[in-house]
Coordinates of C-alpha atoms in Angstrom, one line a residue:
X1 CA 11.2 -81.9 21.0
X2 CA 9.7 -81.2 18.2
X3 CA 8.9 -77.4 19.9
X4 CA 12.6 -77.6 19.7
X5 CA 12.4 -78.8 15.6
X6 CA 9.9 -76.4 14.7
X7 CA 12.0 -73.4 16.9
X8 CA 15.2 -74.1 14.6
X9 CA 13.9 -74.5 11.2
X10 CA 12.3 -71.7 11.9
X11 CA 16.0 -70.1 13.3
X12 CA 17.3 -71.5 10.2
X13 CA 15.0 -70.8 7.4
X14 CA 14.8 -67.0 8.8
X15 CA 19.5 -66.8 8.6
X16 CA 19.4 -68.3 5.6
X17 CA 16.8 -65.5 4.1
X18 CA 18.7 -62.9 6.0
X19 CA 22.7 -64.2 4.2
X20 CA 20.3 -64.3 0.5
X21 CA 19.8 -60.6 1.4
X22 CA 23.3 -59.7 2.6
X23 CA 24.0 -61.3 -0.4
X24 CA 22.4 -59.6 -2.9
X25 CA 24.4 -58.1 -5.8
X26 CA 24.1 -54.2 -6.6
X27 CA 23.3 -53.8 -10.4
X28 CA 25.8 -51.2 -12.0
X29 CA 26.2 -50.1 -15.4
X30 CA 28.3 -48.0 -17.2
X31 CA 27.3 -45.4 -19.2
X32 CA 30.2 -43.7 -21.6
X33 CA 29.9 -41.0 -23.1
X34 CA 30.9 -38.5 -25.2
X35 CA 30.9 -34.5 -24.4
X36 CA 28.1 -33.1 -26.5
X37 CA 30.0 -29.8 -26.1
X38 CA 33.6 -30.3 -27.0
X39 CA 35.8 -31.2 -24.0
X40 CA 39.1 -28.1 -24.3
X41 CA 41.5 -30.4 -22.5
X42 CA 40.9 -33.9 -24.7
X43 CA 43.7 -34.7 -26.9
X44 CA 41.5 -36.0 -30.1
X45 CA 38.0 -34.2 -29.7
X46 CA 34.3 -35.4 -31.4
X47 CA 32.3 -32.9 -33.0
X48 CA 29.5 -30.6 -31.3
X49 CA 26.3 -31.5 -30.9
X50 CA 23.0 -29.4 -32.2
X51 CA 21.4 -31.0 -28.7
X52 CA 19.1 -28.1 -28.3
X53 CA 17.2 -28.8 -31.7
X54 CA 13.3 -30.9 -31.3
X55 CA 15.2 -34.1 -32.9
X56 CA 17.6 -34.1 -31.0
X57 CA 15.7 -33.2 -27.4
X58 CA 13.4 -36.0 -28.4
X59 CA 16.4 -38.5 -28.8
X60 CA 17.4 -37.3 -25.2
X61 CA 13.6 -38.3 -23.7
X62 CA 14.2 -41.7 -25.2
X63 CA 17.4 -42.5 -23.4
X64 CA 16.1 -40.6 -19.9
X65 CA 12.6 -42.9 -20.2
X66 CA 14.7 -45.6 -20.9
X67 CA 17.1 -45.0 -17.9
X68 CA 14.2 -43.7 -15.4
X69 CA 12.3 -47.3 -16.0
X70 CA 15.5 -49.0 -14.6
X71 CA 14.9 -47.6 -11.9
X72 CA 18.4 -46.4 -10.7
X73 CA 18.7 -45.8 -7.1
X74 CA 21.6 -43.2 -7.6
X75 CA 22.7 -41.4 -10.5
X76 CA 26.4 -40.1 -11.1
X77 CA 28.0 -38.7 -13.0
X78 CA 31.3 -36.8 -14.1
X79 CA 31.4 -34.1 -11.4
X80 CA 34.2 -33.3 -8.9
X81 CA 33.5 -35.4 -6.0
X82 CA 35.3 -32.1 -4.1
X83 CA 31.2 -30.1 -5.3
X84 CA 29.8 -32.3 -4.6
X85 CA 27.2 -28.8 -3.5
X86 CA 28.1 -27.1 -6.0
X87 CA 25.8 -29.9 -8.6
X88 CA 23.0 -29.9 -5.3
X89 CA 22.8 -26.4 -5.7
X90 CA 22.1 -26.6 -9.2
X91 CA 20.5 -30.2 -9.1
X92 CA 17.4 -28.6 -6.7
X93 CA 17.8 -25.5 -8.8
X94 CA 17.2 -27.5 -11.3
X95 CA 14.6 -29.8 -10.4
X96 CA 12.0 -26.8 -9.3
X97 CA 12.7 -25.5 -12.4
X98 CA 14.7 -22.8 -11.8
X99 CA 17.8 -23.3 -13.7
X100 CA 18.2 -23.8 -18.0
X101 CA 20.7 -26.9 -18.2
X102 CA 23.2 -26.1 -20.7
X103 CA 24.5 -29.2 -24.0
X104 CA 26.9 -30.5 -20.9
X105 CA 25.3 -34.7 -20.5
X106 CA 25.7 -34.0 -17.4
X107 CA 23.2 -31.9 -17.3
X108 CA 20.5 -33.4 -20.3
X109 CA 21.4 -37.3 -18.9
X110 CA 22.6 -37.3 -15.3
X111 CA 20.2 -33.5 -14.6
X112 CA 16.3 -35.4 -16.9
X113 CA 16.9 -39.0 -16.2
X114 CA 17.6 -38.2 -12.2
X115 CA 14.5 -36.3 -12.0
X116 CA 12.1 -37.7 -14.0
X117 CA 13.3 -40.6 -12.3
X118 CA 12.2 -38.5 -8.8
X119 CA 16.1 -38.8 -6.8
X120 CA 16.9 -36.2 -5.0
X121 CA 20.7 -35.8 -6.2
X122 CA 23.2 -36.2 -8.7
X123 CA 25.8 -37.8 -7.4
X124 CA 29.3 -36.6 -7.6
X125 CA 32.5 -38.9 -7.9
X126 CA 35.1 -37.0 -10.1
X127 CA 38.6 -37.4 -9.8
X128 CA 41.1 -35.5 -11.4
X129 CA 44.2 -37.1 -12.2
X130 CA 48.0 -35.0 -13.1
X131 CA 48.2 -35.8 -16.7
X132 CA 51.1 -34.2 -18.6
X133 CA 51.2 -36.0 -22.3
X134 CA 53.3 -33.3 -23.3
X135 CA 56.6 -34.8 -21.3
X136 CA 55.4 -37.8 -22.9
X137 CA 55.7 -36.3 -26.1
X138 CA 58.8 -34.4 -25.7
X139 CA 60.8 -37.5 -23.8
X140 CA 59.9 -39.4 -26.8
X141 CA 60.8 -36.1 -29.7
X142 CA 64.2 -36.4 -27.7
X143 CA 64.7 -40.2 -27.5
X144 CA 63.5 -41.0 -31.7
X145 CA 59.9 -42.5 -30.6
X146 CA 58.2 -39.5 -32.7
X147 CA 57.1 -42.7 -34.4
X148 CA 55.2 -43.8 -31.9
X149 CA 53.6 -40.4 -30.9
X150 CA 52.5 -40.3 -35.1
X151 CA 51.3 -43.4 -35.5
X152 CA 49.6 -42.7 -32.1
X153 CA 48.0 -39.8 -33.5
X154 CA 46.8 -41.8 -37.1
X155 CA 45.6 -43.7 -34.7
X156 CA 43.5 -41.3 -32.9
X157 CA 41.9 -39.5 -36.1
X158 CA 41.0 -42.3 -37.3
X159 CA 38.9 -43.1 -33.9
X160 CA 37.5 -40.0 -33.6
X161 CA 36.7 -39.3 -37.0
X162 CA 34.5 -43.4 -36.5
X163 CA 32.7 -41.6 -34.0
X164 CA 31.8 -37.9 -35.2
X165 CA 30.2 -40.0 -38.6
X166 CA 28.6 -42.1 -35.9
X167 CA 27.5 -39.2 -34.0
X168 CA 26.2 -37.5 -36.7
X169 CA 24.2 -40.8 -38.0
X170 CA 22.9 -41.7 -35.2
X171 CA 20.5 -41.3 -32.3
X172 CA 22.1 -40.9 -29.2
X173 CA 20.5 -43.7 -28.4
X174 CA 22.1 -45.9 -31.0
X175 CA 24.9 -44.0 -30.7
X176 CA 25.2 -44.9 -27.2
X177 CA 25.1 -48.4 -27.1
X178 CA 27.6 -48.4 -30.3
X179 CA 30.1 -46.7 -27.9
X180 CA 30.0 -48.6 -25.0
X181 CA 30.1 -52.1 -27.2
X182 CA 33.4 -54.3 -26.2
X183 CA 34.9 -53.4 -29.6
X184 CA 35.1 -49.6 -29.0
X185 CA 35.8 -49.1 -25.5
X186 CA 38.6 -51.6 -26.5
X187 CA 39.1 -50.0 -29.7
X188 CA 39.7 -47.2 -26.7
X189 CA 41.4 -48.9 -24.5
X190 CA 44.3 -49.6 -27.1
X191 CA 45.2 -46.0 -26.9
X192 CA 46.6 -46.8 -23.7
X193 CA 47.9 -50.8 -23.4
X194 CA 49.9 -50.3 -27.5
X195 CA 50.7 -47.0 -27.8
X196 CA 52.2 -44.8 -24.0
X197 CA 53.8 -47.5 -23.1
X198 CA 56.7 -47.9 -25.4
X199 CA 57.7 -44.5 -24.9
X200 CA 60.6 -44.8 -23.2
X201 CA 64.4 -46.7 -22.8
X202 CA 65.9 -49.1 -20.0
X203 CA 64.9 -47.8 -16.8
X204 CA 63.0 -45.2 -18.6
X205 CA 59.1 -45.7 -17.9
X206 CA 57.5 -42.1 -19.4
X207 CA 54.8 -43.9 -21.0
X208 CA 54.0 -46.6 -19.0
X209 CA 54.1 -44.0 -15.7
X210 CA 51.7 -41.8 -17.7
X211 CA 49.4 -44.6 -18.3
X212 CA 49.5 -45.4 -14.4
X213 CA 48.2 -42.5 -13.5
X214 CA 45.5 -43.0 -16.3
X215 CA 45.0 -46.7 -13.8
X216 CA 45.6 -44.6 -10.2
X217 CA 42.8 -42.5 -11.6
X218 CA 40.3 -44.6 -12.5
X219 CA 40.5 -46.1 -9.2
X220 CA 40.3 -43.7 -7.4
X221 CA 36.8 -42.7 -10.2
X222 CA 36.0 -46.1 -8.8
X223 CA 36.7 -46.2 -4.9
X224 CA 34.1 -42.1 -5.3
X225 CA 31.6 -44.5 -6.3
X226 CA 31.8 -47.1 -3.8
X227 CA 32.3 -44.6 -1.3
X228 CA 28.9 -43.5 -2.5
X229 CA 27.2 -46.8 -1.5
X230 CA 24.0 -46.1 1.0
X231 CA 22.2 -49.3 2.8
X232 CA 19.6 -49.5 1.2
X233 CA 20.8 -49.7 -2.4
X234 CA 20.4 -51.4 -5.5
X235 CA 20.3 -50.4 -8.7
X236 CA 23.4 -48.1 -10.0
X237 CA 23.8 -46.1 -14.0
X238 CA 26.9 -44.3 -13.5
X239 CA 27.4 -41.3 -16.7
X240 CA 30.7 -41.7 -17.1
X241 CA 33.6 -40.4 -20.4
X242 CA 33.7 -43.7 -22.4
X243 CA 37.4 -44.3 -21.9
X244 CA 36.9 -44.6 -18.5
X245 CA 34.5 -47.2 -18.6
X246 CA 37.2 -50.5 -20.2
X247 CA 39.3 -50.2 -16.4
X248 CA 36.0 -49.7 -14.5
X249 CA 34.0 -52.0 -15.8
X250 CA 36.8 -54.8 -15.2
X251 CA 37.0 -53.3 -11.4
X252 CA 33.2 -53.4 -9.8
X253 CA 33.8 -57.2 -12.9
X254 CA 35.7 -58.7 -10.3
X255 CA 33.6 -57.0 -7.4
X256 CA 31.3 -59.4 -5.2
X257 CA 28.7 -56.8 -4.7
X258 CA 28.1 -55.8 -8.2
X259 CA 26.4 -57.3 -11.5
X260 CA 27.7 -55.3 -14.0
X261 CA 24.6 -54.6 -16.1
X262 CA 25.6 -54.7 -20.6
X263 CA 24.1 -51.0 -21.4
X264 CA 21.5 -52.2 -23.8
X265 CA 19.4 -54.2 -21.8
X266 CA 18.1 -51.0 -20.4
X267 CA 17.9 -48.9 -22.5
X268 CA 16.4 -51.4 -26.3

């Protein structure tokens, strides 16, 4: 009888430990960035950074060191998931000191942090959605809604002026911390939730369809991240455009398998 109780107790404790291991959440950090080289496709573009200057390289190394200390098991970047082999090749060349990094934030942050963390690869997760911005503008002009487009443009310009001021006066670390605050994330998301959805009339949802495409794009990116998770992954870092972060943050915060870790927790 004592033996039976002992075996039952051992089994129960083992079961509880297994359940705890099973329920352990994956820590994920969502690092919103802007392009170190201004994008040709963005509606509003930030100013270019003198990324190769001694000071900026020192600031980048500070961020890279903080990321490495977080000990991520994967670093995911804004690179097409269909081009993982191409990314693998570039990273392998860099890892073996045969590739000079460009100004791109994928290289300056993603590649450098991955190498410092001794990761064998950088994970591509991007998906390109279809955004016909001109179609929405054209509709607005033909339906007496030009004021919405005008207000959107003014808001976007003002927001980017603030971003550029921060970019010019802050270190890379402080800039990343600033644009990842709830205030700045919501200011970016507002462009979709306030302006675009207002374009359209009656049963015509031209602006709403554009926003739906934006949400779809981020859902695909979210799915891409989930599909790259390996059994032993415990910490994931995502380096992605700041505008994507509010939706990705919402999705991961509602998934019980993940714990969304504030960027400030690893950079400070």
